[in-house]
Coordinates of C-alpha atoms in Angstrom, one line a residue:
Chain A
M6 CA 85.8 69.9 62.1
S7 CA 88.5 70.8 64.5
A8 CA 87.1 73.1 67.3
Y9 CA 84.0 71.9 69.0
L10 CA 82.2 74.3 71.4
S11 CA 81.7 73.4 75.0
F12 CA 78.0 72.6 74.4
E13 CA 78.8 70.3 71.5
K14 CA 80.0 67.3 73.5
H15 CA 77.4 64.8 72.1
I16 CA 78.0 66.1 68.7
R17 CA 81.6 65.6 68.9
E18 CA 81.2 62.0 70.2
L19 CA 78.8 61.2 67.4
E20 CA 81.0 62.6 64.7
N21 CA 84.0 60.7 66.1
K22 CA 82.0 57.5 66.1
I23 CA 81.0 58.0 62.5
S24 CA 84.5 58.6 61.2
E25 CA 85.7 55.6 63.2
L26 CA 83.1 53.4 61.7
K27 CA 84.0 54.8 58.3
T28 CA 87.6 53.9 58.8
I29 CA 86.7 50.4 60.0
G30 CA 84.4 49.9 57.1
Q31 CA 87.0 50.8 54.5
G32 CA 89.4 48.1 55.7
S33 CA 87.2 45.2 56.3
Q34 CA 84.6 43.0 54.5
V35 CA 81.8 43.9 57.0
D36 CA 79.3 46.3 55.5
L37 CA 79.0 49.2 57.9
E38 CA 77.3 51.6 55.6
E39 CA 73.9 51.1 57.0
D40 CA 75.2 51.8 60.5
V41 CA 77.0 55.0 59.3
R42 CA 73.8 56.2 57.5
K43 CA 71.9 55.6 60.7
L44 CA 74.3 57.6 62.8
Q45 CA 74.4 60.4 60.3
K46 CA 70.8 60.6 60.5
K47 CA 71.1 60.8 64.3
L48 CA 73.7 63.4 64.0
K49 CA 71.6 65.6 61.8
R50 CA 68.8 65.4 64.3
L51 CA 71.1 66.2 67.1
L52 CA 72.6 69.2 65.3
R53 CA 69.1 70.4 64.6
D54 CA 67.9 70.1 68.1
T55 CA 71.0 71.6 69.6
Y56 CA 71.1 74.6 67.2
A57 CA 67.4 75.2 67.4
N58 CA 67.7 75.9 71.1
L59 CA 70.9 77.8 71.5
S60 CA 71.0 80.2 74.5
P61 CA 72.2 83.6 73.8
W62 CA 75.6 82.9 75.2
Q63 CA 76.0 79.7 73.1
R64 CA 75.2 81.9 70.1
V65 CA 78.0 84.2 71.1
Q66 CA 80.3 81.3 71.1
V67 CA 79.1 80.2 67.6
A68 CA 79.5 83.8 66.4
R69 CA 83.1 83.7 67.6
H70 CA 83.8 80.2 66.3
P71 CA 87.4 80.2 64.9
M72 CA 86.2 78.4 61.7
R73 CA 83.3 80.7 61.0
P74 CA 83.6 82.3 57.6
Y75 CA 85.1 85.8 57.6
T76 CA 84.8 88.7 55.1
L77 CA 87.5 87.3 52.8
D78 CA 85.7 83.9 52.7
Y79 CA 82.5 85.6 51.6
I80 CA 84.4 87.7 49.0
R81 CA 85.8 84.5 47.6
E82 CA 82.6 82.7 47.6
M83 CA 80.2 85.5 46.4
T84 CA 82.2 87.6 44.0
T85 CA 84.8 87.5 41.3
D86 CA 87.5 90.0 40.2
F87 CA 88.0 91.1 43.7
V88 CA 90.6 93.9 43.9
E89 CA 91.7 95.0 47.4
L90 CA 92.2 98.6 48.0
R91 CA 94.4 99.7 50.9
G92 CA 95.0 102.7 53.1
D93 CA 93.2 105.7 54.4
R94 CA 95.4 108.1 52.6
R95 CA 95.9 109.8 56.0
F96 CA 98.1 107.6 58.1
A97 CA 98.1 103.8 57.4
D98 CA 96.4 100.7 56.2
D99 CA 94.4 98.9 58.9
K100 CA 94.3 95.2 58.2
A101 CA 91.4 94.7 60.6
I102 CA 89.2 96.0 57.8
I103 CA 89.2 94.7 54.3
A104 CA 88.1 97.0 51.5
G105 CA 87.9 96.8 47.7
M106 CA 86.0 96.4 44.6
A107 CA 84.6 93.2 43.1
R108 CA 81.9 91.8 40.8
F109 CA 78.8 90.6 42.5
E110 CA 76.0 89.1 40.4
G111 CA 77.3 91.0 37.4
M112 CA 77.5 94.3 39.2
T113 CA 80.6 96.1 40.3
V114 CA 80.3 96.7 44.1
A115 CA 82.4 98.1 46.8
I116 CA 83.0 95.7 49.7
I117 CA 84.1 96.6 53.2
G118 CA 84.2 94.2 56.1
H119 CA 86.0 93.4 59.3
Q120 CA 88.6 90.8 59.0
K121 CA 89.7 88.4 61.8
G122 CA 92.7 86.0 61.4
R123 CA 92.8 82.2 61.7
T124 CA 96.4 81.8 62.9
T125 CA 98.1 83.7 65.7
K126 CA 100.3 85.4 63.3
E127 CA 97.5 86.5 61.1
N128 CA 95.5 87.6 64.1
I129 CA 98.3 89.8 65.3
E130 CA 98.4 91.3 61.8
R131 CA 94.7 91.9 61.7
N132 CA 94.6 92.9 65.4
F133 CA 91.8 90.2 66.0
G134 CA 89.5 92.1 63.8
M135 CA 89.6 95.2 65.9
P136 CA 90.0 98.3 63.8
H137 CA 91.9 101.5 64.5
P138 CA 90.7 104.9 63.2
E139 CA 92.5 104.2 59.9
G140 CA 90.3 101.2 59.2
Y141 CA 87.1 103.3 59.5
R142 CA 88.7 106.1 57.4
K143 CA 89.7 103.6 54.7
A144 CA 86.1 102.2 54.8
L145 CA 84.8 105.7 54.3
R146 CA 87.3 106.5 51.5
I147 CA 86.0 103.3 49.6
M148 CA 82.4 104.3 50.3
K149 CA 83.0 107.8 48.8
L150 CA 84.7 106.0 45.9
A151 CA 81.7 104.0 45.4
E152 CA 79.4 106.9 45.6
K153 CA 81.4 108.9 43.0
F154 CA 81.2 105.9 40.5
G155 CA 77.8 104.7 41.4
F156 CA 78.4 101.3 42.8
P157 CA 76.5 99.9 45.7
V158 CA 78.3 99.1 48.9
L159 CA 78.2 95.7 50.7
T160 CA 79.5 95.6 54.3
F161 CA 80.2 92.5 56.5
V162 CA 80.3 93.0 60.2
D163 CA 82.3 90.8 62.6
T164 CA 84.4 92.5 65.2
P165 CA 84.8 92.2 69.0
G166 CA 84.9 96.1 68.9
A167 CA 87.0 99.0 67.8
F168 CA 90.4 98.8 69.4
P169 CA 90.9 100.4 72.7
G170 CA 94.5 101.6 72.6
I171 CA 96.7 104.7 73.0
G172 CA 97.3 105.2 69.3
A173 CA 93.6 104.7 68.5
E174 CA 92.7 107.4 70.9
E175 CA 95.5 109.7 69.7
R176 CA 94.2 109.4 66.2
G177 CA 90.5 109.9 67.0
Q178 CA 88.8 106.5 67.2
A179 CA 85.6 108.2 68.4
E180 CA 85.7 110.9 65.6
A181 CA 86.4 108.3 63.0
I182 CA 83.4 106.2 63.9
G183 CA 81.0 109.2 64.4
H184 CA 82.0 110.6 61.0
N185 CA 81.2 107.3 59.2
L186 CA 77.8 107.3 60.8
Y187 CA 77.1 110.7 59.5
E188 CA 78.5 110.1 56.0
M189 CA 76.9 106.7 55.6
S190 CA 73.4 108.2 56.4
I191 CA 73.6 110.4 53.3
L192 CA 75.7 108.2 50.9
K193 CA 74.0 108.3 47.5
V194 CA 74.4 104.6 46.7
P195 CA 72.7 101.6 48.2
I196 CA 74.3 100.1 51.3
V197 CA 73.5 96.5 52.3
V198 CA 74.9 95.5 55.7
S199 CA 75.4 91.9 56.7
I200 CA 76.1 91.0 60.3
T201 CA 78.0 87.8 60.0
G202 CA 79.6 87.2 63.4
E203 CA 80.2 89.5 66.4
G204 CA 78.5 92.8 66.2
G205 CA 80.7 94.5 68.7
S206 CA 79.3 98.0 69.7
G207 CA 80.5 101.1 68.0
G208 CA 83.2 99.2 66.3
A209 CA 80.5 97.3 64.4
L210 CA 78.2 100.3 64.0
G211 CA 81.0 102.3 62.2
I212 CA 80.4 100.3 59.0
S213 CA 76.7 99.3 59.7
I214 CA 74.5 102.3 58.7
G215 CA 72.6 101.1 55.6
D216 CA 69.4 100.7 53.7
R217 CA 69.1 97.1 54.7
L218 CA 70.5 95.2 57.7
L219 CA 70.8 91.4 57.3
M220 CA 71.9 89.2 60.1
Q221 CA 72.9 85.6 60.1
E222 CA 71.0 83.5 62.5
N223 CA 73.9 82.8 64.8
A224 CA 75.4 86.3 64.7
V225 CA 75.2 88.6 67.7
Y226 CA 75.0 92.3 68.0
A227 CA 75.1 94.5 71.2
V228 CA 76.1 97.7 72.7
I229 CA 79.0 96.1 74.5
S230 CA 80.5 92.6 74.8
P231 CA 78.9 90.3 77.3
E232 CA 82.2 90.2 79.1
G233 CA 82.3 94.1 79.2
C234 CA 78.7 94.4 80.3
A235 CA 79.2 91.7 83.1
S236 CA 82.3 93.4 84.3
I237 CA 80.6 96.8 84.6
L238 CA 77.0 95.9 85.8
W239 CA 77.7 92.6 87.7
R240 CA 81.4 93.5 88.5
D241 CA 82.3 90.0 87.5
T242 CA 83.2 88.8 84.0
E243 CA 82.1 85.3 84.9
K244 CA 78.6 86.6 84.5
A245 CA 78.9 87.0 80.8
P246 CA 76.4 84.4 80.0
V247 CA 73.9 86.2 82.1
A248 CA 74.7 89.5 80.5
A249 CA 74.4 87.9 77.1
E250 CA 70.9 86.8 78.0
A251 CA 70.0 90.3 79.5
M252 CA 71.2 92.3 76.4
R253 CA 69.0 90.5 73.9
L254 CA 71.7 90.3 71.3
T255 CA 70.5 87.5 69.0
A256 CA 69.2 88.0 65.5
Q257 CA 65.7 87.0 66.7
H258 CA 65.7 89.6 69.4
L259 CA 67.0 92.3 67.0
F260 CA 64.3 91.5 64.6
E261 CA 61.7 91.8 67.1
L262 CA 63.1 95.1 68.2
G263 CA 62.9 96.4 64.7
V264 CA 66.6 96.9 64.2
I265 CA 67.3 94.3 61.5
D266 CA 65.4 93.6 58.3
E267 CA 66.0 89.9 57.8
I268 CA 67.4 86.9 59.7
V269 CA 69.6 85.0 57.2
K270 CA 69.5 81.2 57.8
E271 CA 72.8 79.3 58.3
P272 CA 73.5 75.7 57.3
L273 CA 72.7 73.1 59.9
G274 CA 75.0 73.5 62.9
G275 CA 76.2 76.9 62.1
A276 CA 78.0 78.7 59.2
H277 CA 81.4 77.1 60.2
R278 CA 80.1 73.6 59.3
D279 CA 79.6 74.6 55.8
P280 CA 81.0 77.9 54.8
K281 CA 80.2 77.5 51.1
R282 CA 76.5 76.9 51.8
A283 CA 76.5 79.8 54.3
A284 CA 77.8 82.1 51.7
S285 CA 75.4 81.0 49.1
I286 CA 72.4 81.6 51.3
L287 CA 73.7 85.0 52.3
R288 CA 74.5 85.9 48.7
R289 CA 70.9 85.2 47.7
A290 CA 69.6 87.4 50.4
I291 CA 71.9 90.2 49.6
R292 CA 71.1 89.9 45.8
R293 CA 67.3 90.2 46.5
H294 CA 67.7 93.3 48.7
L295 CA 70.2 94.9 46.3
S296 CA 68.0 94.4 43.4
E297 CA 65.1 96.2 45.1
L298 CA 67.4 99.0 46.1
M299 CA 69.0 99.4 42.7
K300 CA 65.5 100.5 41.4
K301 CA 65.4 103.6 43.6
D302 CA 66.9 106.9 42.7
P303 CA 69.4 108.4 45.2
D304 CA 66.9 110.9 46.7
Q305 CA 64.5 108.2 47.5
L306 CA 67.1 105.9 48.7
I307 CA 68.5 108.5 51.2
E308 CA 65.0 109.5 52.3
E309 CA 64.0 105.9 53.1
R310 CA 67.3 105.2 54.8
H311 CA 66.9 108.4 56.9
K312 CA 63.3 107.3 57.9
K313 CA 64.5 103.9 58.7
W314 CA 67.1 105.2 61.2
R315 CA 64.9 108.0 62.4
A316 CA 62.3 105.5 63.7
M317 CA 64.7 103.4 65.8
G318 CA 64.3 103.5 69.6
V319 CA 61.5 102.7 72.1
F320 CA 60.2 105.5 74.4
G321 CA 56.9 106.8 75.9
E322 CA 55.4 110.3 75.4
Chain B
M24 CA 89.7 129.6 107.6
V25 CA 90.0 126.7 110.0
R26 CA 88.7 128.8 112.9
L27 CA 85.8 129.9 110.8
W28 CA 84.9 126.2 110.2
F29 CA 84.8 125.3 113.9
K30 CA 82.8 128.4 114.7
K31 CA 80.2 127.7 112.2
R32 CA 79.8 124.0 112.9
P33 CA 77.1 124.2 115.7
F34 CA 74.9 126.4 113.4
S35 CA 74.9 124.0 110.5
K36 CA 74.1 121.1 112.7
V37 CA 71.0 122.8 114.0
K38 CA 69.8 123.6 110.5
D39 CA 70.3 120.0 109.2
S40 CA 71.2 117.2 111.5
K41 CA 71.8 114.8 108.7
Q42 CA 74.3 116.8 106.8
R43 CA 77.7 116.5 108.2
V44 CA 79.3 119.9 108.7
P45 CA 82.5 119.6 107.0
R46 CA 80.8 118.3 104.0
G47 CA 78.5 121.3 104.0
L48 CA 81.2 123.9 104.2
W49 CA 84.3 122.4 102.7
V50 CA 84.8 120.3 99.6
K51 CA 87.8 118.3 98.6
C52 CA 89.0 119.1 95.1
E53 CA 89.1 115.9 93.1
N54 CA 92.1 117.1 91.2
C55 CA 94.4 118.8 93.8
K56 CA 93.0 117.1 96.8
E57 CA 93.0 120.4 98.7
M58 CA 90.1 121.3 100.9
V59 CA 88.6 124.3 99.6
Y60 CA 85.7 126.5 101.0
K61 CA 82.6 125.5 99.4
E62 CA 81.1 128.9 99.0
E63 CA 84.2 130.1 97.2
V64 CA 84.0 127.2 94.8
E65 CA 80.3 128.1 94.2
R66 CA 81.1 131.7 93.6
N67 CA 83.7 130.6 91.2
L68 CA 81.2 128.6 89.1
K69 CA 82.2 125.4 90.7
V70 CA 85.8 125.8 89.6
C71 CA 88.5 125.0 92.2
P72 CA 90.1 128.3 93.2
K73 CA 93.4 126.6 93.7
C74 CA 94.0 124.5 90.7
N75 CA 91.2 125.5 88.2
Y76 CA 89.7 122.1 88.3
H77 CA 86.2 122.2 86.8
F78 CA 83.7 120.3 89.0
R79 CA 80.9 118.6 87.2
I80 CA 77.8 120.6 87.3
S81 CA 74.1 119.7 86.8
A82 CA 72.3 120.2 83.6
K83 CA 70.2 122.9 85.3
E84 CA 73.2 124.7 86.6
R85 CA 74.7 124.6 83.1
I86 CA 71.8 126.1 81.5
E87 CA 71.6 128.9 84.1
L88 CA 75.3 129.5 83.5
L89 CA 74.9 129.7 79.7
V90 CA 71.7 131.3 78.7
D91 CA 70.1 134.8 79.0
K92 CA 68.1 135.0 82.2
G93 CA 64.6 133.7 81.8
S94 CA 65.2 132.8 78.1
F95 CA 65.1 129.0 78.4
K96 CA 62.0 127.2 77.4
E97 CA 62.1 123.5 77.7
R98 CA 60.9 121.2 74.9
D99 CA 60.1 117.5 74.9
A100 CA 60.0 117.2 78.6
S101 CA 57.3 114.6 78.5
I102 CA 59.4 112.0 76.6
S103 CA 60.1 109.1 79.1
P104 CA 62.1 106.0 79.1
K105 CA 60.7 102.5 78.8
D106 CA 62.3 99.1 79.4
P107 CA 61.9 97.2 76.0
L108 CA 64.5 94.6 77.0
K109 CA 63.1 94.0 80.5
F110 CA 66.8 94.4 81.6
K111 CA 67.9 93.3 85.1
D112 CA 71.3 93.0 86.5
S113 CA 71.6 93.2 90.3
K114 CA 68.7 95.7 90.1
R115 CA 65.9 96.2 87.5
Y116 CA 66.5 98.9 84.9
M117 CA 63.1 100.3 85.8
D118 CA 64.2 100.7 89.4
R119 CA 67.4 102.3 88.3
L120 CA 65.4 104.7 86.3
K121 CA 63.1 105.6 89.1
E122 CA 65.9 106.1 91.4
A123 CA 67.7 108.5 88.9
Q124 CA 64.4 110.2 88.3
R125 CA 64.0 110.9 91.9
K126 CA 67.5 112.0 92.4
T127 CA 67.5 114.5 89.5
G128 CA 63.9 115.5 89.0
M129 CA 64.4 114.6 85.4
K130 CA 62.7 112.0 83.3
D131 CA 66.0 111.0 81.5
A132 CA 69.5 112.2 81.0
V133 CA 69.2 115.4 78.8
I134 CA 67.3 118.7 79.0
C135 CA 66.5 120.2 75.7
G136 CA 65.0 123.6 74.8
T137 CA 65.2 126.9 73.1
A138 CA 67.1 129.9 74.7
S139 CA 69.1 132.8 73.8
I140 CA 72.8 133.6 74.5
G141 CA 73.7 137.2 74.4
G142 CA 70.6 137.9 72.5
Y143 CA 71.3 135.1 69.9
P144 CA 68.6 132.3 69.7
V145 CA 69.9 128.7 70.1
E146 CA 68.5 125.2 70.3
L147 CA 70.2 123.7 73.4
V148 CA 70.8 120.2 74.6
V149 CA 72.4 119.6 77.9
F150 CA 73.4 116.3 79.4
E151 CA 72.9 115.5 83.0
F152 CA 75.8 113.2 84.2
G153 CA 73.9 112.5 87.5
F154 CA 71.2 110.5 85.5
L155 CA 72.8 107.1 84.9
G156 CA 76.1 108.7 83.9
G157 CA 74.5 110.7 81.2
S158 CA 74.0 107.6 79.2
M159 CA 72.3 107.7 75.9
G160 CA 69.3 105.4 75.4
S161 CA 66.2 105.8 73.3
V162 CA 65.0 108.9 75.1
V163 CA 68.3 110.8 74.8
G164 CA 68.6 109.7 71.1
E165 CA 65.1 110.9 70.4
K166 CA 65.5 114.2 72.2
V167 CA 68.8 115.0 70.7
T168 CA 67.4 114.2 67.2
R169 CA 64.3 116.3 67.8
A170 CA 66.5 119.3 69.0
V171 CA 68.6 118.9 65.7
E172 CA 65.5 118.7 63.6
R173 CA 64.1 121.9 65.2
A174 CA 67.4 123.6 64.5
C175 CA 67.2 122.4 61.0
E176 CA 63.7 123.7 60.4
S177 CA 64.2 127.1 62.1
G178 CA 67.7 127.7 61.1
T179 CA 68.6 128.2 64.7
P180 CA 72.2 127.3 65.7
L181 CA 72.5 124.1 67.8
I182 CA 74.6 123.8 71.0
I183 CA 74.9 120.4 72.6
V184 CA 76.7 120.2 76.0
S185 CA 77.8 116.6 76.5
S186 CA 78.6 114.9 79.7
S187 CA 78.2 111.2 79.2
G188 CA 79.8 107.8 79.7
G189 CA 78.3 106.7 76.4
A190 CA 75.5 104.4 75.2
R191 CA 73.2 103.0 77.9
M192 CA 73.9 99.3 78.4
Q193 CA 70.3 98.6 79.7
E194 CA 68.9 99.3 76.3
S195 CA 71.7 97.5 74.4
I196 CA 71.2 97.6 70.7
L197 CA 68.5 100.3 70.9
S198 CA 71.1 102.6 72.6
L199 CA 73.6 101.8 70.0
V200 CA 71.5 102.7 67.1
Q201 CA 70.7 106.0 68.6
M202 CA 74.3 106.9 67.6
G203 CA 73.2 106.3 64.0
K204 CA 69.9 108.1 64.3
T205 CA 71.5 111.4 65.8
C206 CA 74.2 111.4 63.2
A207 CA 71.8 111.0 60.4
A208 CA 69.9 114.0 61.8
L209 CA 73.2 116.0 62.0
A210 CA 74.0 115.3 58.4
R211 CA 70.7 117.0 57.4
L212 CA 71.6 119.9 59.7
S213 CA 74.9 120.3 58.0
E214 CA 73.2 120.2 54.5
A215 CA 70.9 123.0 55.7
K216 CA 74.0 124.9 56.7
V217 CA 72.9 125.5 60.3
P218 CA 75.9 125.8 62.8
Y219 CA 76.4 123.2 65.3
I220 CA 78.7 123.9 68.3
S221 CA 79.6 121.0 70.4
V222 CA 80.7 121.6 74.0
L223 CA 82.4 118.7 75.7
T224 CA 82.5 118.5 79.5
D225 CA 83.8 115.9 81.8
P226 CA 83.4 113.1 80.8
T227 CA 82.4 112.6 77.1
T228 CA 83.2 109.0 76.1
G229 CA 81.9 105.9 74.4
G230 CA 78.8 106.2 72.2
V231 CA 78.4 109.9 72.7
S232 CA 81.9 110.8 71.7
A233 CA 81.7 108.2 68.8
S234 CA 78.6 109.9 67.4
F235 CA 77.6 113.6 67.5
A236 CA 79.9 114.9 70.2
L237 CA 83.0 115.3 68.0
L238 CA 81.2 116.3 64.8
G239 CA 80.5 119.9 65.7
D240 CA 81.3 122.7 63.2
V241 CA 83.2 124.0 66.2
V242 CA 84.2 121.7 69.2
I243 CA 84.9 123.3 72.5
S244 CA 86.0 121.6 75.7
E245 CA 86.2 122.5 79.3
P246 CA 89.7 122.2 80.8
K247 CA 90.9 118.7 81.7
A248 CA 87.6 117.1 80.6
L249 CA 88.0 113.3 80.0
I250 CA 87.3 112.8 76.3
G251 CA 87.7 109.5 74.3
F252 CA 86.3 106.5 72.8
A253 CA 87.2 103.8 75.3
G254 CA 87.5 104.6 79.0
P255 CA 91.0 104.6 80.4
R256 CA 90.4 101.5 82.6
V257 CA 89.5 99.5 79.6
I258 CA 92.5 100.7 77.7
E259 CA 94.8 99.9 80.5
Q260 CA 93.5 96.5 80.9
T261 CA 93.8 95.9 77.2
I262 CA 97.3 97.0 76.5
R263 CA 98.6 96.3 80.1
Q264 CA 100.4 99.5 80.1
Q265 CA 100.3 102.6 82.2
L266 CA 98.7 105.6 80.4
P267 CA 100.6 108.7 79.8
Q268 CA 99.9 111.7 81.9
G269 CA 97.1 113.9 80.5
F270 CA 96.0 111.1 78.1
Q271 CA 92.4 111.7 76.8
R272 CA 92.2 115.0 78.5
A273 CA 90.7 118.1 76.7
E274 CA 94.3 119.5 76.1
F275 CA 95.4 116.2 74.7
L276 CA 92.5 116.1 72.3
M277 CA 93.2 119.7 71.2
E278 CA 97.0 118.8 70.6
H279 CA 95.8 115.9 68.4
G280 CA 93.5 118.0 66.4
F281 CA 90.1 116.9 67.6
V282 CA 89.1 119.9 69.7
D283 CA 89.2 123.6 68.6
M284 CA 89.7 125.2 71.9
V285 CA 89.8 124.4 75.6
V286 CA 87.6 127.2 77.4
D287 CA 87.4 128.0 81.0
R288 CA 83.9 127.9 82.4
K289 CA 83.9 131.5 83.3
V290 CA 84.3 132.6 79.6
L291 CA 82.4 129.8 78.1
R292 CA 79.2 131.9 77.7
E293 CA 81.1 134.7 76.1
T294 CA 82.9 132.4 73.8
L295 CA 79.6 130.9 72.6
R296 CA 78.1 134.4 72.1
R297 CA 81.1 135.4 70.1
L298 CA 80.9 132.3 67.8
L299 CA 77.1 132.8 67.4
S300 CA 77.6 136.4 66.4
L301 CA 80.2 135.5 63.8
F302 CA 78.0 132.8 62.3
E303 CA 75.0 135.1 62.2
N304 CA 77.1 137.9 60.7
G305 CA 78.5 135.5 58.1
R306 CA 75.2 134.2 57.2
R307 CA 73.7 137.7 56.7
A308 CA 76.6 138.6 54.4
W309 CA 76.1 135.4 52.3
A310 CA 72.3 136.1 52.0
L311 CA 73.1 139.4 50.3

């Protein structure tokens, strides 16, 4: 584990100690196994305690962890025969969104998800997971393909937001997102949305209209980034932790507000500590929801999806 | 002109000691920075007589400007905002709401209702920018959705006049999902083949532009209105580059293919009437 978060100081110390002991144990006659076991037990407890009580801002940091699994990791772990499809057939291919077809639990599915990079080079290529309009239009193209051939759609959401740039505005970022919301609300095949990292505003929503919304326990989802909110309402980006608290952006909050259907557990200490296991837990949740949805005919599916979204919001009358 | 201003000064002062005279009689155009005679601006539908800059107008003024006299019947006026997140920055959201309500006399940032324009019935939604920047939270989302549903049921064309900074931060995720909710309603309206005309006024950005505002069968904008996904300041900070002149203005959007026409305020009503008559006429022909 390379990147520790600021609140993981004790975890880092303990993990270092364990690996030290292991190294010493290998080279000497002294049996340190018992000590290692004890420390590992302690580490487990520490991880559990730390991760059970994360503040919203700490969750934002976990959601942004550079080792957190991304869409391509989930595709690799959950599916076989993945074929990536590229381009919006209008302007370009946007590498901040991955789209394609694959086999999931024996079914052909369409997969769409944001994709961040791990290296600087890759991040530049993928624009840090911030799509341009072409990304949303490619996503829609693949959804329409899925509808035509009757495959369900799985989306994976992890973006700081849609990119705010000159080209993005010239080519209609707002229109591209709005159009997706509209089309996804009446798409005639099941859509299961998994929020796996940062749910960054409209940039996340643009591939998030679905029949079921699943959210990993350390993912976050809000109308604007905590930094953006802090800069506008507090006029100080340093207040991001306070803004994160105020925006109620955790999975638990979203569940209580009736926005998501299920909180998906992560391995102890976050998805980045065990991506394989994170993928297997998420895969089972997606499978369960998908098999329920596959029993419904398109009219019922769309009617229920409409009702679900129609009911969102809190107001008095 | 200047002499007139000095002459009138004592009279205004007597009328309202709080209001400073220059502000009462003259306004500075935000675009050309010229001082213009307020009465002349008012007579000109709040358009600068010198440079044709369209000042922002209130929702009530907008309705008066667009619909046949006495035809507007407000709907869903009783829907009011709540504070499900118990949101507080430097002020409580509840206090901000109360202040905005006092200032505008409205419960939230849209007025909805039925009216007629040149005799053609419409479902009308008008944003009030003066209410927390016309931002969309649960109430705006619900009222827009209901207006779309009424249009869908009755077959009456829908007109939405937007003026909004986007989704309302103080309701966070609940604001964001209103984008999905309103677009889902629009999809049904489209399937029912009921016309939707979107009128964009200064400014239309964020969650409003990225949901229903750019999805009209016809999209009209007032001159020079700021329209975009991200605000210019955010873009400048992100790319660290000065933005080209006219960037994200109505004319720019039209040039890039996202707006059908840029229409002066004084001919907006006539433009809408003409479109409504064409849709109505077309529908009749099809019904035969």
